[in-house]
mmCIF file of C-alpha atoms in Angstrom:
data_model
loop_
_atom_site.group_PDB
_atom_site.id
_atom_site.type_symbol
_atom_site.label_atom_id
_atom_site.label_comp_id
_atom_site.label_asym_id
_atom_site.label_seq_id
_atom_site.Cartn_x
_atom_site.Cartn_y
_atom_site.Cartn_z
ATOM 1 C CA MET A 1277 102.735 73.069 158.433
ATOM 2 C CA VAL A 1278 105.716 73.636 161.413
ATOM 3 C CA TRP A 1279 108.392 76.025 160.461
ATOM 4 C CA VAL A 1280 111.839 75.150 160.882
ATOM 5 C CA SER A 1281 114.849 77.437 160.215
ATOM 6 C CA LEU A 1282 118.288 77.840 162.220
ATOM 7 C CA GLY A 1283 115.859 78.611 165.284
ATOM 8 C CA LEU A 1284 114.176 81.487 163.715
ATOM 9 C CA ALA A 1285 110.525 82.368 163.034
ATOM 10 C CA ALA A 1286 109.326 82.404 159.108
ATOM 11 C CA PRO A 1287 110.650 85.585 157.195
ATOM 12 C CA VAL A 1288 107.514 87.620 156.397
ATOM 13 C CA CYS A 1289 106.890 88.844 152.709
ATOM 14 C CA THR A 1290 103.799 90.880 152.954
ATOM 15 C CA ALA A 1291 102.154 91.734 149.559
ATOM 16 C CA GLN A 1292 101.911 95.357 149.966
ATOM 17 C CA SER A 1293 105.808 96.334 151.160
ATOM 18 C CA PHE A 1294 106.575 94.991 147.798
ATOM 19 C CA GLY A 1295 103.882 97.136 146.056
ATOM 20 C CA ALA A 1296 100.576 95.791 146.217
ATOM 21 C CA LEU A 1297 98.243 98.313 146.725
ATOM 22 C CA GLY A 1298 95.062 96.296 147.827
ATOM 23 C CA VAL A 1299 92.521 97.729 145.527
ATOM 24 C CA PRO A 1300 90.895 96.817 142.319
ATOM 25 C CA HIS A 1301 94.321 97.248 140.471
ATOM 26 C CA ASP A 1302 96.908 95.064 138.765
ATOM 27 C CA ASP A 1303 98.786 93.966 141.670
ATOM 28 C CA THR A 1304 100.201 90.554 139.732
ATOM 29 C CA ALA A 1305 104.204 91.883 139.870
ATOM 30 C CA ALA A 1306 103.843 92.786 143.555
ATOM 31 C CA ILE A 1307 102.627 89.959 144.713
ATOM 32 C CA GLN A 1308 105.205 87.448 142.925
ATOM 33 C CA ALA A 1309 107.942 89.963 143.823
ATOM 34 C CA ALA A 1310 106.975 88.919 147.479
ATOM 35 C CA ILE A 1311 107.151 85.207 146.713
ATOM 36 C CA GLU A 1312 109.966 85.212 144.532
ATOM 37 C CA ALA A 1313 111.574 87.493 148.031
ATOM 38 C CA CYS A 1314 110.278 84.915 150.580
ATOM 39 C CA SER A 1315 111.511 82.379 148.525
ATOM 40 C CA GLN A 1316 115.183 83.683 148.174
ATOM 41 C CA LYS A 1317 115.030 83.724 151.813
ATOM 42 C CA GLY A 1318 114.795 79.971 151.618
ATOM 43 C CA GLY A 1319 110.832 80.327 152.403
ATOM 44 C CA GLY A 1320 108.604 81.811 154.382
ATOM 45 C CA VAL A 1321 105.346 83.166 154.860
ATOM 46 C CA VAL A 1322 103.910 85.433 151.681
ATOM 47 C CA ARG A 1323 100.924 87.094 153.563
ATOM 48 C CA LEU A 1324 98.120 89.737 151.428
ATOM 49 C CA GLY A 1325 96.626 91.719 154.078
ATOM 50 C CA ALA A 1326 92.945 93.155 154.323
ATOM 51 C CA GLY A 1327 91.837 94.452 150.968
ATOM 52 C CA THR A 1328 91.241 93.561 147.006
ATOM 53 C CA TYR A 1329 93.821 92.255 145.003
ATOM 54 C CA LEU A 1330 94.218 91.444 140.891
ATOM 55 C CA SER A 1331 95.910 89.556 139.645
ATOM 56 C CA GLY A 1332 96.747 87.101 136.987
ATOM 57 C CA PRO A 1333 98.650 83.647 137.187
ATOM 58 C CA LEU A 1334 101.189 83.118 140.761
ATOM 59 C CA PHE A 1335 103.877 80.904 141.173
ATOM 60 C CA LEU A 1336 104.471 79.638 144.620
ATOM 61 C CA HIS A 1337 107.741 77.327 145.609
ATOM 62 C CA SER A 1338 109.073 75.179 147.962
ATOM 63 C CA ASP A 1339 108.964 76.320 151.755
ATOM 64 C CA ILE A 1340 106.421 79.132 151.191
ATOM 65 C CA THR A 1341 103.333 79.364 153.010
ATOM 66 C CA PHE A 1342 100.580 81.377 150.919
ATOM 67 C CA GLU A 1343 98.229 83.164 153.600
ATOM 68 C CA LEU A 1344 95.310 85.872 153.284
ATOM 69 C CA ASP A 1345 94.448 87.260 156.338
ATOM 70 C CA ARG A 1346 90.550 88.318 157.006
ATOM 71 C CA GLY A 1347 89.160 90.957 154.598
ATOM 72 C CA ALA A 1348 91.553 89.994 151.802
ATOM 73 C CA THR A 1349 90.132 89.255 148.184
ATOM 74 C CA LEU A 1350 92.940 87.876 145.390
ATOM 75 C CA LEU A 1351 90.531 87.661 142.286
ATOM 76 C CA GLY A 1352 91.520 86.044 139.078
ATOM 77 C CA THR A 1353 92.165 87.825 136.192
ATOM 78 C CA SER A 1354 88.815 88.262 133.389
ATOM 79 C CA ASP A 1355 92.029 88.573 130.378
ATOM 80 C CA PRO A 1356 92.710 85.419 128.888
ATOM 81 C CA SER A 1357 95.613 86.008 127.221
ATOM 82 C CA VAL A 1358 97.461 86.047 131.038
ATOM 83 C CA TYR A 1359 96.629 82.779 131.389
ATOM 84 C CA GLN A 1360 98.120 81.195 128.162
ATOM 85 C CA ARG A 1361 100.847 78.499 127.991
ATOM 86 C CA PRO A 1362 103.814 77.962 125.122
ATOM 87 C CA ASN A 1363 102.300 74.290 125.214
ATOM 88 C CA GLY A 1364 98.862 75.299 124.129
ATOM 89 C CA THR A 1365 97.375 74.738 127.670
ATOM 90 C CA LEU A 1366 96.491 77.574 130.589
ATOM 91 C CA TRP A 1367 97.931 78.454 133.662
ATOM 92 C CA ALA A 1368 96.005 78.348 136.663
ATOM 93 C CA LEU A 1369 95.292 81.725 139.142
ATOM 94 C CA ILE A 1370 97.899 80.089 141.701
ATOM 95 C CA ASN A 1371 100.506 77.327 140.578
ATOM 96 C CA ALA A 1372 102.723 74.880 142.257
ATOM 97 C CA GLU A 1373 104.814 73.287 140.104
ATOM 98 C CA GLY A 1374 106.969 70.070 141.531
ATOM 99 C CA ALA A 1375 107.422 71.816 145.171
ATOM 100 C CA HIS A 1376 106.743 70.646 148.688
ATOM 101 C CA ASN A 1377 106.426 71.976 151.675
ATOM 102 C CA ILE A 1378 103.503 75.052 150.877
ATOM 103 C CA ALA A 1379 100.394 76.178 152.076
ATOM 104 C CA ILE A 1380 97.541 77.902 150.766
ATOM 105 C CA ILE A 1381 96.310 79.431 154.703
ATOM 106 C CA GLY A 1382 93.841 82.044 155.790
ATOM 107 C CA ALA A 1383 90.258 83.334 156.260
ATOM 108 C CA GLY A 1384 90.815 85.608 153.048
ATOM 109 C CA THR A 1385 88.494 84.845 149.328
ATOM 110 C CA ILE A 1386 90.272 83.444 146.663
ATOM 111 C CA ASP A 1387 87.659 84.148 143.603
ATOM 112 C CA GLY A 1388 88.496 83.168 139.930
ATOM 113 C CA GLN A 1389 85.555 85.870 138.728
ATOM 114 C CA GLY A 1390 84.492 83.140 136.566
ATOM 115 C CA GLN A 1391 80.924 84.988 135.343
ATOM 116 C CA SER A 1392 82.628 86.288 131.558
ATOM 117 C CA TRP A 1393 84.098 82.638 131.107
ATOM 118 C CA TRP A 1394 80.649 80.355 132.068
ATOM 119 C CA ALA A 1395 79.234 82.811 129.768
ATOM 120 C CA LYS A 1396 81.860 81.837 126.854
ATOM 121 C CA VAL A 1397 81.071 78.010 127.338
ATOM 122 C CA ARG A 1398 76.980 78.146 127.552
ATOM 123 C CA ALA A 1399 77.751 80.738 124.586
ATOM 124 C CA ALA A 1400 79.069 78.259 122.814
ATOM 125 C CA ARG A 1401 76.978 74.849 123.614
ATOM 126 C CA GLN A 1402 73.736 76.724 122.529
ATOM 127 C CA ALA A 1403 76.039 77.412 119.868
ATOM 128 C CA GLY A 1404 77.275 73.789 119.277
ATOM 129 C CA THR A 1405 80.324 75.229 118.951
ATOM 130 C CA VAL A 1406 84.476 74.225 120.366
ATOM 131 C CA GLU A 1407 83.352 75.811 123.910
ATOM 132 C CA PRO A 1408 86.952 77.450 125.308
ATOM 133 C CA LYS A 1409 89.924 76.577 127.328
ATOM 134 C CA ARG A 1410 89.229 78.245 130.818
ATOM 135 C CA PRO A 1411 91.830 78.159 133.406
ATOM 136 C CA ARG A 1412 91.887 76.165 136.560
ATOM 137 C CA LEU A 1413 91.696 78.431 140.658
ATOM 138 C CA ILE A 1414 94.482 76.464 141.742
ATOM 139 C CA GLN A 1415 96.393 74.105 140.643
ATOM 140 C CA LEU A 1416 99.136 72.142 142.595
ATOM 141 C CA SER A 1417 101.514 69.333 140.547
ATOM 142 C CA HIS A 1418 104.088 67.287 141.277
ATOM 143 C CA VAL A 1419 104.007 68.485 144.613
ATOM 144 C CA GLN A 1420 104.471 67.237 148.459
ATOM 145 C CA GLN A 1421 103.354 68.343 151.379
ATOM 146 C CA VAL A 1422 101.226 70.458 150.755
ATOM 147 C CA ARG A 1423 98.514 72.199 153.254
ATOM 148 C CA VAL A 1424 95.541 74.381 152.143
ATOM 149 C CA GLU A 1425 93.391 75.597 155.316
ATOM 150 C CA GLY A 1426 90.612 77.757 156.553
ATOM 151 C CA LEU A 1427 90.199 79.715 152.684
ATOM 152 C CA THR A 1428 86.936 80.539 150.331
ATOM 153 C CA LEU A 1429 87.518 79.420 146.859
ATOM 154 C CA SER A 1430 84.739 80.797 144.536
ATOM 155 C CA ASN A 1431 83.878 81.651 141.184
ATOM 156 C CA SER A 1432 86.894 79.542 139.379
ATOM 157 C CA PRO A 1433 86.755 79.729 135.786
ATOM 158 C CA SER A 1434 86.843 76.003 135.865
ATOM 159 C CA PHE A 1435 87.785 73.558 138.717
ATOM 160 C CA HIS A 1436 88.237 75.276 142.216
ATOM 161 C CA LEU A 1437 91.397 73.033 143.654
ATOM 162 C CA VAL A 1438 92.966 70.307 141.621
ATOM 163 C CA THR A 1439 95.955 67.880 142.840
ATOM 164 C CA ALA A 1440 98.070 66.250 140.140
ATOM 165 C CA PHE A 1441 100.434 64.042 140.974
ATOM 166 C CA ALA A 1442 100.918 65.052 144.139
ATOM 167 C CA GLU A 1443 101.516 63.543 148.171
ATOM 168 C CA ASP A 1444 100.789 64.100 151.801
ATOM 169 C CA VAL A 1445 97.976 66.475 150.929
ATOM 170 C CA GLU A 1446 95.759 68.189 153.630
ATOM 171 C CA ILE A 1447 92.545 70.506 152.918
ATOM 172 C CA ARG A 1448 90.992 71.346 155.791
ATOM 173 C CA ASN A 1449 87.809 73.710 156.807
ATOM 174 C CA ILE A 1450 87.707 75.497 153.506
ATOM 175 C CA THR A 1451 84.815 77.007 151.981
ATOM 176 C CA ILE A 1452 84.261 76.404 147.944
ATOM 177 C CA ARG A 1453 81.214 78.978 146.404
ATOM 178 C CA ALA A 1454 80.140 79.037 142.795
ATOM 179 C CA PRO A 1455 76.458 78.749 141.235
ATOM 180 C CA ALA A 1456 74.988 75.495 140.975
ATOM 181 C CA ASP A 1457 74.102 76.277 137.252
ATOM 182 C CA SER A 1458 78.119 77.286 136.472
ATOM 183 C CA PRO A 1459 79.804 74.717 133.945
ATOM 184 C CA ASN A 1460 82.388 72.820 135.894
ATOM 185 C CA THR A 1461 83.194 74.144 138.882
ATOM 186 C CA ASP A 1462 84.185 71.295 140.412
ATOM 187 C CA GLY A 1463 85.407 71.682 144.394
ATOM 188 C CA ILE A 1464 88.168 69.719 144.705
ATOM 189 C CA ASP A 1465 89.947 67.206 142.653
ATOM 190 C CA PRO A 1466 92.991 64.372 143.805
ATOM 191 C CA MET A 1467 94.391 63.462 139.878
ATOM 192 C CA SER A 1468 96.802 60.458 140.490
ATOM 193 C CA THR A 1469 97.067 62.023 144.494
ATOM 194 C CA HIS A 1470 98.493 59.827 147.488
ATOM 195 C CA ASN A 1471 97.828 60.846 151.262
ATOM 196 C CA VAL A 1472 95.167 62.912 151.402
ATOM 197 C CA ARG A 1473 92.985 63.990 153.948
ATOM 198 C CA ILE A 1474 89.989 66.392 153.840
ATOM 199 C CA SER A 1475 88.075 67.066 156.224
ATOM 200 C CA TYR A 1476 85.058 70.301 157.684
ATOM 201 C CA CYS A 1477 84.962 71.132 154.096
ATOM 202 C CA THR A 1478 81.729 73.268 152.523
ATOM 203 C CA ILE A 1479 81.148 72.884 149.052
ATOM 204 C CA ASP A 1480 78.280 74.494 147.077
ATOM 205 C CA THR A 1481 79.324 74.361 143.079
ATOM 206 C CA GLY A 1482 78.031 73.618 139.945
ATOM 207 C CA ASP A 1483 79.688 70.314 139.147
ATOM 208 C CA ASP A 1484 81.192 67.649 141.434
ATOM 209 C CA ASN A 1485 81.804 68.294 144.958
ATOM 210 C CA ILE A 1486 84.486 66.708 144.991
ATOM 211 C CA ALA A 1487 86.158 64.515 142.423
ATOM 212 C CA ILE A 1488 88.993 61.978 142.275
ATOM 213 C CA LYS A 1489 90.830 60.733 139.076
ATOM 214 C CA SER A 1490 93.341 58.815 138.452
ATOM 215 C CA GLY A 1491 93.700 59.475 133.952
ATOM 216 C CA ALA A 1492 97.215 57.540 133.389
ATOM 217 C CA ILE A 1493 99.010 54.938 134.837
ATOM 218 C CA ASP A 1494 101.898 55.572 137.436
ATOM 219 C CA PRO A 1495 105.033 53.772 137.237
ATOM 220 C CA THR A 1496 105.554 54.246 140.460
ATOM 221 C CA HIS A 1497 101.880 53.499 141.845
ATOM 222 C CA PRO A 1498 101.038 51.226 138.812
ATOM 223 C CA ALA A 1499 97.637 49.364 140.220
ATOM 224 C CA ALA A 1500 96.873 52.481 142.314
ATOM 225 C CA GLY A 1501 97.595 56.446 140.736
ATOM 226 C CA SER A 1502 95.116 57.979 143.177
ATOM 227 C CA SER A 1503 95.198 55.794 146.525
ATOM 228 C CA ASP A 1504 94.538 56.340 150.517
ATOM 229 C CA ILE A 1505 92.405 59.694 150.279
ATOM 230 C CA THR A 1506 90.086 60.112 152.875
ATOM 231 C CA ILE A 1507 86.846 62.573 152.884
ATOM 232 C CA THR A 1508 85.520 63.077 156.172
ATOM 233 C CA ASP A 1509 83.066 65.988 158.378
ATOM 234 C CA CYS A 1510 81.968 67.847 155.376
ATOM 235 C CA THR A 1511 79.179 68.852 153.362
ATOM 236 C CA PHE A 1512 77.929 69.199 150.084
ATOM 237 C CA LEU A 1513 75.180 71.475 148.812
ATOM 238 C CA HIS A 1514 74.522 72.538 144.916
ATOM 239 C CA GLY A 1515 76.406 70.185 142.716
ATOM 240 C CA HIS A 1516 76.974 66.350 141.647
ATOM 241 C CA GLY A 1517 78.360 64.696 145.072
ATOM 242 C CA VAL A 1518 81.505 62.475 145.619
ATOM 243 C CA SER A 1519 82.647 61.844 142.578
ATOM 244 C CA ILE A 1520 85.393 58.517 141.619
ATOM 245 C CA GLY A 1521 86.175 58.854 138.146
ATOM 246 C CA SER A 1522 85.450 59.313 134.878
ATOM 247 C CA GLU A 1523 89.086 58.552 134.271
ATOM 248 C CA THR A 1524 90.414 55.995 136.270
ATOM 249 C CA GLN A 1525 92.860 54.424 134.441
ATOM 250 C CA GLY A 1526 95.879 54.426 136.686
ATOM 251 C CA GLY A 1527 93.747 52.565 139.153
ATOM 252 C CA VAL A 1528 92.303 54.316 142.156
ATOM 253 C CA ARG A 1529 91.902 52.284 145.595
ATOM 254 C CA ASP A 1530 91.295 52.595 149.830
ATOM 255 C CA ILE A 1531 89.014 55.652 149.218
ATOM 256 C CA THR A 1532 86.667 56.703 152.666
ATOM 257 C CA VAL A 1533 84.597 59.136 152.723
ATOM 258 C CA GLN A 1534 82.934 59.068 156.041
ATOM 259 C CA ASN A 1535 80.680 61.361 158.439
ATOM 260 C CA CYS A 1536 79.730 63.179 155.742
ATOM 261 C CA SER A 1537 75.792 65.216 155.108
ATOM 262 C CA PHE A 1538 74.021 65.838 151.265
ATOM 263 C CA GLU A 1539 72.073 68.440 150.989
ATOM 264 C CA GLY A 1540 70.307 68.846 148.272
ATOM 265 C CA THR A 1541 73.363 67.657 145.556
ATOM 266 C CA GLN A 1542 72.582 66.551 142.077
ATOM 267 C CA ASN A 1543 74.440 63.294 143.105
ATOM 268 C CA GLY A 1544 75.434 61.661 146.853
ATOM 269 C CA LEU A 1545 78.093 59.180 145.505
ATOM 270 C CA ARG A 1546 79.444 58.021 142.359
ATOM 271 C CA ILE A 1547 82.068 55.772 140.454
ATOM 272 C CA LYS A 1548 81.725 57.035 136.202
ATOM 273 C CA THR A 1549 84.020 54.883 133.872
ATOM 274 C CA SER A 1550 83.792 53.262 131.005
ATOM 275 C CA ARG A 1551 85.813 51.569 128.719
ATOM 276 C CA GLY A 1552 88.645 52.589 127.033
ATOM 277 C CA GLN A 1553 89.511 54.732 130.653
ATOM 278 C CA GLY A 1554 88.706 52.209 133.105
ATOM 279 C CA GLY A 1555 91.026 50.830 135.434
ATOM 280 C CA GLU A 1556 90.942 48.861 138.854
ATOM 281 C CA VAL A 1557 89.076 50.600 140.910
ATOM 282 C CA GLN A 1558 88.396 49.024 144.868
ATOM 283 C CA GLU A 1559 88.103 49.419 148.353
ATOM 284 C CA ILE A 1560 86.301 51.933 148.493
ATOM 285 C CA THR A 1561 84.364 52.702 151.540
ATOM 286 C CA PHE A 1562 81.317 54.917 152.538
ATOM 287 C CA ARG A 1563 80.453 55.175 155.836
ATOM 288 C CA ASN A 1564 78.115 57.001 158.044
ATOM 289 C CA LEU A 1565 76.697 59.840 155.766
ATOM 290 C CA TYR A 1566 73.360 61.698 155.496
ATOM 291 C CA MET A 1567 71.729 62.348 152.675
ATOM 292 C CA GLN A 1568 68.661 65.013 152.042
ATOM 293 C CA ASP A 1569 66.566 65.351 149.230
ATOM 294 C CA VAL A 1570 68.801 64.247 146.532
ATOM 295 C CA GLY A 1571 69.289 63.757 142.722
ATOM 296 C CA THR A 1572 70.268 60.164 142.988
ATOM 297 C CA ALA A 1573 72.035 58.484 146.206
ATOM 298 C CA PHE A 1574 74.042 56.323 144.655
ATOM 299 C CA SER A 1575 75.388 55.597 141.220
ATOM 300 C CA PHE A 1576 78.290 52.991 140.499
ATOM 301 C CA SER A 1577 78.831 52.243 136.769
ATOM 302 C CA ALA A 1578 81.393 51.130 134.272
ATOM 303 C CA TYR A 1579 79.814 53.508 131.229
ATOM 304 C CA TYR A 1580 80.046 57.203 131.216
ATOM 305 C CA PRO A 1581 78.205 59.296 130.396
ATOM 306 C CA ARG A 1582 75.285 56.965 129.097
ATOM 307 C CA ILE A 1583 74.249 53.725 130.349
ATOM 308 C CA PRO A 1584 72.720 51.946 127.405
ATOM 309 C CA PRO A 1585 69.564 50.095 127.391
ATOM 310 C CA THR A 1586 70.926 47.195 126.386
ATOM 311 C CA ASP A 1587 75.190 45.905 125.869
ATOM 312 C CA THR A 1588 77.218 42.627 123.839
ATOM 313 C CA ALA A 1589 80.428 41.126 125.812
ATOM 314 C CA GLN A 1590 83.944 42.960 124.484
ATOM 315 C CA SER A 1591 87.440 41.569 125.195
ATOM 316 C CA ILE A 1592 89.020 42.800 127.941
ATOM 317 C CA SER A 1593 91.769 44.766 128.074
ATOM 318 C CA SER A 1594 93.854 47.048 130.382
ATOM 319 C CA THR A 1595 91.326 50.167 130.145
ATOM 320 C CA THR A 1596 88.775 47.856 131.116
ATOM 321 C CA PRO A 1597 86.727 48.631 134.272
ATOM 322 C CA ASN A 1598 87.534 46.538 137.329
ATOM 323 C CA LEU A 1599 85.437 48.037 139.834
ATOM 324 C CA HIS A 1600 85.051 45.100 144.056
ATOM 325 C CA ASN A 1601 84.942 45.336 147.242
ATOM 326 C CA ILE A 1602 82.488 48.824 147.537
ATOM 327 C CA TYR A 1603 81.083 49.289 151.326
ATOM 328 C CA LEU A 1604 78.085 51.171 152.107
ATOM 329 C CA SER A 1605 77.559 51.691 155.865
ATOM 330 C CA GLY A 1606 75.353 53.614 158.100
ATOM 331 C CA LEU A 1607 73.719 55.797 155.363
ATOM 332 C CA THR A 1608 71.103 57.433 155.959
ATOM 333 C CA ILE A 1609 68.495 58.509 152.660
ATOM 334 C CA GLN A 1610 65.492 60.561 152.666
ATOM 335 C CA ASN A 1611 63.542 61.421 150.094
ATOM 336 C CA ALA A 1612 66.343 60.711 147.687
ATOM 337 C CA ASN A 1613 64.591 61.194 144.099
ATOM 338 C CA ARG A 1614 66.167 57.470 143.185
ATOM 339 C CA LEU A 1615 68.204 55.350 145.099
ATOM 340 C CA GLY A 1616 70.231 54.395 142.921
ATOM 341 C CA PHE A 1617 72.146 52.134 140.119
ATOM 342 C CA ILE A 1618 74.926 49.592 140.057
ATOM 343 C CA ILE A 1619 75.336 48.603 136.489
ATOM 344 C CA GLY A 1620 78.320 46.767 135.811
ATOM 345 C CA LEU A 1621 79.757 45.127 131.928
ATOM 346 C CA PRO A 1622 78.749 42.052 130.559
ATOM 347 C CA GLU A 1623 82.478 41.150 130.059
ATOM 348 C CA ARG A 1624 83.222 42.241 133.542
ATOM 349 C CA PRO A 1625 80.721 42.571 136.176
ATOM 350 C CA ILE A 1626 81.254 44.740 139.593
ATOM 351 C CA ARG A 1627 81.701 42.383 142.097
ATOM 352 C CA GLU A 1628 81.686 42.491 145.953
ATOM 353 C CA VAL A 1629 78.976 45.371 146.598
ATOM 354 C CA TRP A 1630 77.730 45.538 150.348
ATOM 355 C CA LEU A 1631 74.574 47.461 151.898
ATOM 356 C CA GLU A 1632 74.554 47.006 155.381
ATOM 357 C CA GLY A 1633 72.948 49.050 157.806
ATOM 358 C CA LEU A 1634 70.941 51.665 154.903
ATOM 359 C CA GLN A 1635 68.139 53.984 156.304
ATOM 360 C CA ALA A 1636 67.093 55.420 153.344
ATOM 361 C CA SER A 1637 63.796 56.416 151.578
ATOM 362 C CA ALA A 1638 63.587 57.654 147.522
ATOM 363 C CA ASN A 1639 61.371 57.179 145.058
ATOM 364 C CA SER A 1640 62.206 55.049 142.842
ATOM 365 C CA GLY A 1641 64.951 52.277 143.782
ATOM 366 C CA LEU A 1642 68.257 50.253 142.454
ATOM 367 C CA ILE A 1643 68.502 48.968 139.602
ATOM 368 C CA VAL A 1644 71.387 46.603 139.394
ATOM 369 C CA ARG A 1645 72.972 44.965 136.176
ATOM 370 C CA ASN A 1646 75.764 42.915 135.842
ATOM 371 C CA ALA A 1647 76.707 43.918 139.016
ATOM 372 C CA ARG A 1648 76.919 40.826 142.304
ATOM 373 C CA VAL A 1649 75.639 42.800 145.911
ATOM 374 C CA ARG A 1650 74.960 41.789 149.269
ATOM 375 C CA VAL A 1651 72.158 44.148 151.299
ATOM 376 C CA GLU A 1652 72.442 43.426 155.598
ATOM 377 C CA THR A 1653 70.078 44.450 157.388
ATOM 378 C CA SER A 1654 68.466 47.702 156.035
ATOM 379 C CA GLN A 1655 65.347 49.887 155.348
ATOM 380 C CA LEU A 1656 64.536 50.729 151.780
ATOM 381 C CA GLN A 1657 61.116 51.961 151.212
ATOM 382 C CA VAL A 1658 60.467 53.257 148.009
ATOM 383 C CA ALA A 1659 57.616 55.452 146.486
ATOM 384 C CA LYS A 1660 57.337 53.880 142.696
ATOM 385 C CA GLY A 1661 58.057 49.526 142.215
ATOM 386 C CA GLU A 1662 60.754 47.699 143.820
ATOM 387 C CA ALA A 1663 63.370 48.456 145.758
ATOM 388 C CA PHE A 1664 65.368 46.626 143.568
ATOM 389 C CA GLN A 1665 65.132 46.955 139.815
ATOM 390 C CA ILE A 1666 67.373 43.078 138.743
ATOM 391 C CA GLU A 1667 68.270 42.888 135.410
ATOM 392 C CA ALA A 1668 71.096 40.784 133.320
ATOM 393 C CA GLU A 1669 73.217 39.008 135.349
ATOM 394 C CA GLY A 1670 72.022 41.416 138.480
ATOM 395 C CA GLU A 1671 72.840 39.641 141.748
ATOM 396 C CA VAL A 1672 71.303 40.639 145.562
ATOM 397 C CA LEU A 1673 71.667 38.140 148.027
ATOM 398 C CA ASN A 1674 69.200 39.334 150.505
ATOM 399 C CA GLU A 1675 71.033 38.880 153.727
ATOM 400 C CA GLY A 1676 68.138 40.845 156.104
ATOM 401 C CA ALA A 1677 67.622 44.183 154.108
ATOM 402 C CA GLN A 1678 63.694 45.235 155.241
ATOM 403 C CA ARG A 1679 61.112 46.090 152.178
#
């Protein structure tokens, strides 16, 4: 972010100067006071120096840079009552709505202290009761010109970093960590968001490492609620990989994932959608990726969460998934449990999936059903069965694959 204000340096408002103690103590009011003071000056830098700050929800405004120094940790309170919104939903720990030119940066840590929330979710699942609502760590909605850089985000009660109806977002060099068994702790979720660059991030979580969603039709982008998103030079560890969906009603277009590694993730690449929440997903490129010991290397399905063994065609509607023009090139996949599956609907097959230059070893191969796949100059080795298992209305055009 470049600060320009009458030729002067950006004002700096330190949380300590407004009464933050930097020890385990409720510093919410002091931190928010620093944000308000900087905002009243036309914007500036709100800085947390080294220390541990306990806080409830905080609210950023336009032209604010929220900076955590090395050694600074912002802890989200575990008190559910402070996150309640009047409409019944929950605030995140850090929020921005309708703002522009905001940044959350530094070498510090934002920790959501999700352990108590996860325990309640596990108990509800075991008892078969409704899961309690959980706050997110960072929620940036209807925002423009956003930068998140350098930080460690950890242990969110649910999703770690969400942008919703946002434009011009840069997320760079952040680390996201939560236990592998922590429920629904997505790393980064661009929702109905455009012009996003995610780079040099390490994400190790209990759910999707990154999930691109488009859950509603946006009149300003009627065919592509999420578009122009590039993910590059990232490392994904525990988690469900890079996903598109499951909400795709608004359409997803022009997504590139390149030069990334997946090490021990449950999935590598996923497109997951279903009748009733589908839309057009197109121009998706996965390029120069390395996968080691993943569960399923890639899975593109118009059925979520479960794929039926058989199905009959249904009427096509505006929410029928429409997946096409998906390109995979230069992937190296070692020791996957299974290569994956590409399964469309009988009324609308997945069209034009290209696999080029894949070097893959897996326990089992690729299931293709109601889909058209082209394969070029690839080496696919599977321990059991055939590299391609072709089912109803599946078509594989082998134009140079070696098995």
